[in-house]
CSV table of C-alpha atoms in Angstrom, one decimal:
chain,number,residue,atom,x,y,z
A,582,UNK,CA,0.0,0.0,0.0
A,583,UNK,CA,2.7,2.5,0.4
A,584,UNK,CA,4.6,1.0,-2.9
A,585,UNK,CA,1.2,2.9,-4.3
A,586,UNK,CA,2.0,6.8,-3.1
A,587,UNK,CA,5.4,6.2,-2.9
A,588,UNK,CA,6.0,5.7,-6.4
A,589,UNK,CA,3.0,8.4,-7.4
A,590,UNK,CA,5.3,11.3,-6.2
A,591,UNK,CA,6.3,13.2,-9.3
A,592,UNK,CA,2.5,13.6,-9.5
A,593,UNK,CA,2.9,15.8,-6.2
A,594,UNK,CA,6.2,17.1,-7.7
A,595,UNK,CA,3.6,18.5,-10.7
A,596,UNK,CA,1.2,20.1,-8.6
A,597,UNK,CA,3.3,21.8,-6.4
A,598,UNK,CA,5.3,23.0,-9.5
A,599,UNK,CA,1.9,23.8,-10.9
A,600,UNK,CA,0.4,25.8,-8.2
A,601,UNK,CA,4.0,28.1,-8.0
A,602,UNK,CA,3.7,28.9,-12.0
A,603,UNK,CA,0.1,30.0,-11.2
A,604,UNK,CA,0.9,32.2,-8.7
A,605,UNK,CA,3.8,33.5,-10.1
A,606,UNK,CA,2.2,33.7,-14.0
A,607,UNK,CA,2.2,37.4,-14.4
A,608,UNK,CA,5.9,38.1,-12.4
A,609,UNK,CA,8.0,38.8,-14.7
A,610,UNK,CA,11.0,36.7,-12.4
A,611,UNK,CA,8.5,34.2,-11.8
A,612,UNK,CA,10.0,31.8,-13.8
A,613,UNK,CA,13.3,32.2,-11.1
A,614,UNK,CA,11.0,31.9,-7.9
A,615,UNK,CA,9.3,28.8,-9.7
A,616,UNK,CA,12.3,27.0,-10.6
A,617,UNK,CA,14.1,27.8,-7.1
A,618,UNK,CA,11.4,26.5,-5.4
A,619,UNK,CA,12.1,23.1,-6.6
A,620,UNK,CA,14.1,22.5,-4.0
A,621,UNK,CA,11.4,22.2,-1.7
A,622,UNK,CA,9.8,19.0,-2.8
A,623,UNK,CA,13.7,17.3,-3.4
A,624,UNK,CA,14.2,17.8,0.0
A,625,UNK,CA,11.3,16.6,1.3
A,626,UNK,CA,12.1,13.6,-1.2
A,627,UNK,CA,15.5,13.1,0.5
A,628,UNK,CA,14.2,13.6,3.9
A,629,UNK,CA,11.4,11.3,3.4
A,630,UNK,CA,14.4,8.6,2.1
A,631,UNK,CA,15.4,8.3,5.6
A,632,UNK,CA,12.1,7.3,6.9
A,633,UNK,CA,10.8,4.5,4.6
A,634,UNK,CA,11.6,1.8,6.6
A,635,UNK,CA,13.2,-1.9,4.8
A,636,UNK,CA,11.1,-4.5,3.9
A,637,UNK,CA,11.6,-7.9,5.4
A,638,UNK,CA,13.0,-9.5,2.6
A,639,UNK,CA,16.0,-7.1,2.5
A,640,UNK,CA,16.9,-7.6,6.3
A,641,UNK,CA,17.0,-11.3,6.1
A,642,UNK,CA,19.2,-10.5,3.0
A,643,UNK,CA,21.5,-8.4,5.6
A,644,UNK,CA,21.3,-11.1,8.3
A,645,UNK,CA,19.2,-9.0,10.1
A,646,UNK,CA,17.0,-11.5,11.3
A,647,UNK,CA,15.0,-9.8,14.9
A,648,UNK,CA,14.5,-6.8,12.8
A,649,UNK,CA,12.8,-8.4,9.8
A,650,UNK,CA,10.4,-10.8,12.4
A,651,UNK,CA,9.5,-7.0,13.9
A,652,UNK,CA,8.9,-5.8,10.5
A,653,UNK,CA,6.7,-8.8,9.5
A,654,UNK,CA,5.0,-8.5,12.4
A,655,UNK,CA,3.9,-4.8,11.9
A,656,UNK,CA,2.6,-5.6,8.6
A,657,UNK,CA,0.6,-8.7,9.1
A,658,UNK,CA,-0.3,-8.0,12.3
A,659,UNK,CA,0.7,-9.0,16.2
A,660,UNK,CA,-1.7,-11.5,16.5
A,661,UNK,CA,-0.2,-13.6,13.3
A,662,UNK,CA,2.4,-15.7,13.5
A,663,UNK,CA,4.8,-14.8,10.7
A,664,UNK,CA,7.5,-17.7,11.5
A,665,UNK,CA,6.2,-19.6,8.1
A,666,UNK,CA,6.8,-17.0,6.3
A,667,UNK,CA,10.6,-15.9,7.5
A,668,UNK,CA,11.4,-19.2,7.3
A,669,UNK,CA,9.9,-18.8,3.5
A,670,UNK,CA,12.2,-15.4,3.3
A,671,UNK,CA,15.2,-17.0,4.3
A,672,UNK,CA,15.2,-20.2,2.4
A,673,UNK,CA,14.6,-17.7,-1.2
A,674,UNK,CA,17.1,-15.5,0.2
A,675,UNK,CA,19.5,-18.5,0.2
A,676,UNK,CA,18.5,-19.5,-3.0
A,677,UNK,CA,19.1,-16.4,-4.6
A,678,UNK,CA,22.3,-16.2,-2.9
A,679,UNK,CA,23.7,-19.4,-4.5
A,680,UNK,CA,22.7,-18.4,-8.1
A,681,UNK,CA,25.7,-18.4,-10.7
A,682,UNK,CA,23.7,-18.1,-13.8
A,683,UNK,CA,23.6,-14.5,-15.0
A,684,UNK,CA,20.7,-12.5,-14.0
A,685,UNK,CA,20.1,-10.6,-17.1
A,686,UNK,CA,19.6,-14.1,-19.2
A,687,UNK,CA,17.8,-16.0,-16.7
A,688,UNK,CA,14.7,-13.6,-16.7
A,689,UNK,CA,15.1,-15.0,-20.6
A,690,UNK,CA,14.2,-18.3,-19.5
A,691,UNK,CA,10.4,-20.1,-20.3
A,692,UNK,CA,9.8,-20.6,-16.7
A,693,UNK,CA,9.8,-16.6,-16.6
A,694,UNK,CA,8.0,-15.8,-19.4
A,695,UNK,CA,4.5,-14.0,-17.8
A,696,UNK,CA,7.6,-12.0,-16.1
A,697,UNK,CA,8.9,-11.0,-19.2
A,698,UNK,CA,6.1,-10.1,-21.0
A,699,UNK,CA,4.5,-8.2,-17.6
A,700,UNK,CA,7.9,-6.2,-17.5
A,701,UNK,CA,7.7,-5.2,-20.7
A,702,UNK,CA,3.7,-4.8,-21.6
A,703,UNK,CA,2.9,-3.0,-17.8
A,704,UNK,CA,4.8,-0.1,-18.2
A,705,UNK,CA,4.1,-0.1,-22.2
A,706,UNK,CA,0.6,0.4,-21.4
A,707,UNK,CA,0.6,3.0,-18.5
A,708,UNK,CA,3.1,5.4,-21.3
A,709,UNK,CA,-0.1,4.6,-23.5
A,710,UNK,CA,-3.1,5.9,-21.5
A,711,UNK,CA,-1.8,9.3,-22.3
A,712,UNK,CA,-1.4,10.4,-18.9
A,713,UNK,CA,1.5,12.0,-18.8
A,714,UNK,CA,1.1,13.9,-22.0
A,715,UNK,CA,-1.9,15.5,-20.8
A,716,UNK,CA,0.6,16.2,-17.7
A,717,UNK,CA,3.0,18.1,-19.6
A,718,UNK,CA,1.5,19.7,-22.2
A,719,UNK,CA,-1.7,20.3,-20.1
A,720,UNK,CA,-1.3,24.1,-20.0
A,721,UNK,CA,-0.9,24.0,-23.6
A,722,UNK,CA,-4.1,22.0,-24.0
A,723,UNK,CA,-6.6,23.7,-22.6
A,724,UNK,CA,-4.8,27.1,-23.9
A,725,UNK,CA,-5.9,25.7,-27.0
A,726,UNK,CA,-9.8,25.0,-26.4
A,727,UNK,CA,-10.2,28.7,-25.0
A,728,UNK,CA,-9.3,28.3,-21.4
A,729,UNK,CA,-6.7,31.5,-21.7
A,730,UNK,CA,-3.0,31.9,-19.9
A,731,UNK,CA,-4.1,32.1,-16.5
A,732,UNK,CA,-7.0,29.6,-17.0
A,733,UNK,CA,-4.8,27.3,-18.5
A,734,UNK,CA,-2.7,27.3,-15.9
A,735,UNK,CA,-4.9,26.8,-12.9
A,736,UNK,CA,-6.0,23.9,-15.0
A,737,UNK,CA,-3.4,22.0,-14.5
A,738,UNK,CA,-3.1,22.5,-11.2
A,739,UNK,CA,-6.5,21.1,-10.9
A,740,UNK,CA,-5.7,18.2,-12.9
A,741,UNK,CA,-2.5,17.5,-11.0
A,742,UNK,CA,-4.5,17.8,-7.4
A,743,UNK,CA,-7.6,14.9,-9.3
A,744,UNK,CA,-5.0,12.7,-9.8
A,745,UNK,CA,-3.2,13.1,-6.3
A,746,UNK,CA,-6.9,12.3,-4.7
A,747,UNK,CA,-7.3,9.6,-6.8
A,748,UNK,CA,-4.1,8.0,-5.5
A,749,UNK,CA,-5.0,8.5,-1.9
A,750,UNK,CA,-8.0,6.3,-3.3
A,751,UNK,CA,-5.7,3.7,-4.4
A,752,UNK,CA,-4.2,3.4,-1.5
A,753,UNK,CA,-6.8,3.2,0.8
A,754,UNK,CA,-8.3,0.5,-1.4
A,755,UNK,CA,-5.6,-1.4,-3.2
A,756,UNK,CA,-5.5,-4.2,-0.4
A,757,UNK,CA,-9.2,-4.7,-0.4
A,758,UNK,CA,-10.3,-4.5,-3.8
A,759,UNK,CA,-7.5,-5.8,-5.1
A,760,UNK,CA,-5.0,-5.0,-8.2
A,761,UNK,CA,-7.2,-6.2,-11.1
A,762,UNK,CA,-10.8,-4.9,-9.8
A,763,UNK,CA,-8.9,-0.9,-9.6
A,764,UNK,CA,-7.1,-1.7,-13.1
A,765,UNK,CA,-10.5,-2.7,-14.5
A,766,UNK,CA,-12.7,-0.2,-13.6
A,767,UNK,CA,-9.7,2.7,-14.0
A,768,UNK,CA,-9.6,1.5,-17.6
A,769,UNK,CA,-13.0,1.8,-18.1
A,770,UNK,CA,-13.6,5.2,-16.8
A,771,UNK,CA,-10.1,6.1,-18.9
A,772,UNK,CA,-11.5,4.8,-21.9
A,773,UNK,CA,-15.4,6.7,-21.7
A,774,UNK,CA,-13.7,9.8,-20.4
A,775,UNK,CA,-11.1,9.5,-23.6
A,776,UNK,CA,-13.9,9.1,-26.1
A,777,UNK,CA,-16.2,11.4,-24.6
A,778,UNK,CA,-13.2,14.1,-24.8
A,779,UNK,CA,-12.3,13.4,-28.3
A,780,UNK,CA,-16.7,13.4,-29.2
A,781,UNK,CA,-16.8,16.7,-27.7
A,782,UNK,CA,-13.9,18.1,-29.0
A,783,UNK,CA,-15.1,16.7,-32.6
A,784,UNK,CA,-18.6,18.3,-32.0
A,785,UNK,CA,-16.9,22.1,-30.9
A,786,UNK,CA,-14.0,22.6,-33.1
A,787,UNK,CA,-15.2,21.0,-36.0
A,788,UNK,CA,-13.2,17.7,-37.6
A,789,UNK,CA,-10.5,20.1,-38.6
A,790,UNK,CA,-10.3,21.5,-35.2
A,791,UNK,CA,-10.6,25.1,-36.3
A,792,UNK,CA,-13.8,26.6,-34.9
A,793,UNK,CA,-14.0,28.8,-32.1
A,794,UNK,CA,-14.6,26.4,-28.8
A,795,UNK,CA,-17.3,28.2,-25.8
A,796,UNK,CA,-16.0,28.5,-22.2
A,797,UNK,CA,-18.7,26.0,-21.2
A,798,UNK,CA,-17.3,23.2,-23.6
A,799,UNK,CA,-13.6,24.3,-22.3
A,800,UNK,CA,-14.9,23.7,-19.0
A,801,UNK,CA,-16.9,20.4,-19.9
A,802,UNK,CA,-13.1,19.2,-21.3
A,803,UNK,CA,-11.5,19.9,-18.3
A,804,UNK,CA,-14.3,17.9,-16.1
A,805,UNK,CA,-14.3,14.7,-18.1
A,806,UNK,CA,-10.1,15.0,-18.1
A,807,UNK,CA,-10.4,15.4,-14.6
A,808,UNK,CA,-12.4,12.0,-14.3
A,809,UNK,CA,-9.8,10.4,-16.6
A,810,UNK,CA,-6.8,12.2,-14.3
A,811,UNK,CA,-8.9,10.3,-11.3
A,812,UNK,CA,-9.2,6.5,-13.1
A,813,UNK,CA,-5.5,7.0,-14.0
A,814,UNK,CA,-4.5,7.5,-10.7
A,815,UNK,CA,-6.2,4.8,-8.6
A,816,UNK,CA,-5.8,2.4,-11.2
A,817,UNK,CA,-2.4,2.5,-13.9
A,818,UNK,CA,-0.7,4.9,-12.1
A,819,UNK,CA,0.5,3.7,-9.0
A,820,UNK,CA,-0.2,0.1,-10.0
A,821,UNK,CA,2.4,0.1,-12.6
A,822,UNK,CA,5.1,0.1,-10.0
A,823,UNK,CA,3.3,-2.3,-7.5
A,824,UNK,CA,3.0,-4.9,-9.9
A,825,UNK,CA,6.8,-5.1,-11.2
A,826,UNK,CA,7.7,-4.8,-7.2
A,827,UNK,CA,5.3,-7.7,-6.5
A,828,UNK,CA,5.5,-10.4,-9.3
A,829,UNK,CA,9.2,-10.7,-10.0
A,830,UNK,CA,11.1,-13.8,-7.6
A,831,UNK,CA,14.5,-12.9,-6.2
A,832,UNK,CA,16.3,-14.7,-8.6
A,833,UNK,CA,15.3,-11.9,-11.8
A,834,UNK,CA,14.3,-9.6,-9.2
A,835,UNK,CA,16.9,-6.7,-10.0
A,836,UNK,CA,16.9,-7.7,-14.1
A,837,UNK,CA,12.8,-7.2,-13.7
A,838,UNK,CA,12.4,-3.6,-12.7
A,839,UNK,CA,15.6,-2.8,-14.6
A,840,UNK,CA,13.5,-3.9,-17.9
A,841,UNK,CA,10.4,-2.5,-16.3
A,842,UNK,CA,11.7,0.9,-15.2
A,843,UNK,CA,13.5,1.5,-18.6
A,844,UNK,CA,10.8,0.8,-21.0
A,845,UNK,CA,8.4,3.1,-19.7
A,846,UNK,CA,11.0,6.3,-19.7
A,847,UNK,CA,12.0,4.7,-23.5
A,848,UNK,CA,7.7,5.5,-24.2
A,849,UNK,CA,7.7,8.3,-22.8
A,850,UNK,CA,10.2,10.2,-24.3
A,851,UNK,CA,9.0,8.8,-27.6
A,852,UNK,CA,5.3,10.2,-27.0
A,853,UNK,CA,6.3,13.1,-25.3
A,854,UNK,CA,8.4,14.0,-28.5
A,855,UNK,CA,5.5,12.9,-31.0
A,856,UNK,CA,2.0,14.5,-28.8
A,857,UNK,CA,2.1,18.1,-29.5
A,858,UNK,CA,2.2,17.0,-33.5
A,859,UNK,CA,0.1,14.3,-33.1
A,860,UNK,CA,-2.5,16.9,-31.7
A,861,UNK,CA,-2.3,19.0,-34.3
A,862,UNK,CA,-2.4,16.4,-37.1
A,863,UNK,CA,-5.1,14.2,-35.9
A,864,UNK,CA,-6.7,16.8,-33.6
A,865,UNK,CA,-9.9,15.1,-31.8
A,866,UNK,CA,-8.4,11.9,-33.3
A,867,UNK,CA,-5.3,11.9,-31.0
A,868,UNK,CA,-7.2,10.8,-27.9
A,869,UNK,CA,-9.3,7.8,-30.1
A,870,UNK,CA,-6.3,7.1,-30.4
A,871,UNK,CA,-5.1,6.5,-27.0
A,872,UNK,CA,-8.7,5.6,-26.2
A,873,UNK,CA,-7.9,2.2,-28.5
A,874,UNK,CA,-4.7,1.5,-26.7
A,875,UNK,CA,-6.7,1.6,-23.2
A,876,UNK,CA,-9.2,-0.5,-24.7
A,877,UNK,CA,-6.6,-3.3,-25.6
A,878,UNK,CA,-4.8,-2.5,-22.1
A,879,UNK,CA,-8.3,-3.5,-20.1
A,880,UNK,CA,-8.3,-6.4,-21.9
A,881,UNK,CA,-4.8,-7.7,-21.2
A,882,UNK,CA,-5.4,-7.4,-18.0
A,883,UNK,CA,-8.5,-9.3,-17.8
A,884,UNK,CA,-7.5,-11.6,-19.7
A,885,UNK,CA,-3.5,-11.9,-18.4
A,886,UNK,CA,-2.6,-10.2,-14.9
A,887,UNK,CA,-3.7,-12.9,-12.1
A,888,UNK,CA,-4.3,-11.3,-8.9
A,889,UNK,CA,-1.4,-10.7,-6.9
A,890,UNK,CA,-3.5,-9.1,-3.6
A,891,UNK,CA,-2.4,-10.9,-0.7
A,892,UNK,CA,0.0,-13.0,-1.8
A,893,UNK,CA,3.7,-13.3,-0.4
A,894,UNK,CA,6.9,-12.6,-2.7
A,895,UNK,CA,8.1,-16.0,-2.3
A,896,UNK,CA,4.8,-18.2,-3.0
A,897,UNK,CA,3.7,-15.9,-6.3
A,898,UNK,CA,5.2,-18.7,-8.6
A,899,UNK,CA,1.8,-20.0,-7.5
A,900,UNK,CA,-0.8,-17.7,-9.3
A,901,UNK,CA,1.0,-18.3,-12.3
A,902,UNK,CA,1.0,-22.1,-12.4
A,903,UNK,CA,-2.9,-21.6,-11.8
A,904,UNK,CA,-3.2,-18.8,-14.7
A,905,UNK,CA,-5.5,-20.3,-18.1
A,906,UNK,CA,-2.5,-19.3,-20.1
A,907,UNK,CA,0.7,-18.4,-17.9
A,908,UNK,CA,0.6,-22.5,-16.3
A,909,UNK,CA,2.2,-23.7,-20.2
A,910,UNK,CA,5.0,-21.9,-19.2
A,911,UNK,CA,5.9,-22.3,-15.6
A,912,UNK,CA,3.5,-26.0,-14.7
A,913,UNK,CA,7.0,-27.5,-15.0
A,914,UNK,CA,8.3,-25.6,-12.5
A,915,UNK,CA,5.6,-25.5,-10.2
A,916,UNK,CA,5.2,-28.9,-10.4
A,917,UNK,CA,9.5,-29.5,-9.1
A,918,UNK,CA,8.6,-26.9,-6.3
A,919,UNK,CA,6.1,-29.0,-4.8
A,920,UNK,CA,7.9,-31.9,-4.6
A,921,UNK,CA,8.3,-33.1,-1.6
């Protein structure tokens, strides 16, 4: 649960940096106060560093056995008995200890095949909601559907504060609901809110986006892109790092969230270098566009992402053996584990 605002804070990082242009919008050294005032949030980052405690699996990987039983304990609860599962921790922890084979290949292998494609598709997909697009070129955006400077600006601040919410939602729920349940219905509201935006904006400006769009229909824009700011951020956004920091055994652990962690900065800097002509080509069209890949992303996870809520690092070889179409790869391997 704390993997899920953790990872969410550039989203902060936007809507503090968001609020200070707004403020600062008709200064003519505002641009100076805005960009020294990044310092704030990086060192509330680096203070914050100090406080996020280690997880259990990491102090058994230090010997530091008393500490990880305490830390176990706080998370599952003083009444549990968590000696199962440290005895679980530490037998993994040995056997990733006594691997030769190199990392990098072994995540190559069949038996970690739904890891591979999950490290690669997972982060693939979030890039292609659009989200952070609409992030960075927000001001931009709704500049362009009438919204003015200022307007524009206050905007995204909006936006960025939705999508912060939303996260608060996500982790408030993620444990209860579930991973697939917030993925599902996130995509869905994603995926009405994209076509609704893209109908309306088809409707306004004409289909070649050059008529004159009313302050009511530039306000109507930025409601349904605050309900798409709000399924993105209890669902993709901060799932997209729980997931990776869930599903991958200690063995490809590190190779994993390399993959993971590197393909979704490769997206984005593709889309973020493509949107702004993209928008102007295919106006309305652009977000059909990204409303097609969150249709096949809903899908994939139906169809492909087990549930993962509740279930302990060390026994998640166990979801996939039991998966329709992720047990051809890894029934081998389940089968040698539960050997006696």
């Amino acid at each position: 649960m704390v993997r899920c605002f953790q990872h969410r804070l550039p989203t902060l990082l936007r809507s503090w940096r968001g609020c200070i242009n707004y403020a600062t919008a008709k200064q003519t050294w505002g641009w100076r106060l805005s960009l020294g005032l990044a310092v704030v949030p990086g060192a509330v980052m680096t203070i914050g560093a100090f406080l996020i405690s280690d997880t259990p699996s990491s102090l058994v990987e230090r010997g530091k056995i008393d500490q990880a039983r305490k830390a176990l304990q706080k998370i599952r609860g003083s009444s549990i008995d968590v000696e199962p599962e440290l005895e679980e921790l530490f037998k993994w922890t040995e056997i990733s200890k006594a691997v030769q084979q190199e990392p990098f290949m072994t995540i190559f292998e069949r038996q970690y095949r739904p890891h591979l494609v999950m490290a690669f598709s997972i982060p693939f997909f979030q890039q292609f909601t659009g989200i952070n697009i609409v992030a960075f070129y927000s001001p931009n955006l709704f500049q362009s559907v009438g919204l003015g400077n200022n307007g524009a600006l206050l905007s995204a601040v909006i936006l960025g504060l939705v999508n912060l919410a939303s996260i608060l939602v996500s982790t408030a729920f993620v444990d209860r609901f579930g991973r697939r349940f917030l993925f599902i219905t996130g995509g869905i509201l994603l995926l009405v809110c994209l076509i609704a935006v893209s109908a309306l904006l088809a409707l306004a400006t004409g289909v070649d986006g050059t008529k004159h769009m009313s302050k009511g229909n530039a306000t109507l824009v930025l409601v349904l892109l605050c309900f798409y700011a709000a399924g993105f951020g209890w669902s993709w956004g901060p799932l997209t790092w729980l997931i990776p920091s869930e599903i991958f055994p200690l063995k490809i652990r590190t190779t994993g969230q390399s993959i993971a962690v590197g393909v979704q900065f490769i997206i984005l800097f593709v889309l973020s270098q493509t949107f702004l002509t993209m928008l102007c080509h295919f106006k309305f069209g652009a977000f059909l566009f990204y409303a097609f890949w969150v249709a096949v992303m809903t899908l994939f996870i139906i169809f492909f992402l087990p549930e993962t809520k509740g279930i302990a690092l060390e026994s998640m070889y166990i979801i996939w053996g039991k998966h329709w179409y992720w047990r051809r790869f890894v029934k081998v391997e389940v089968e040698k584990d539960n050997l006696p």
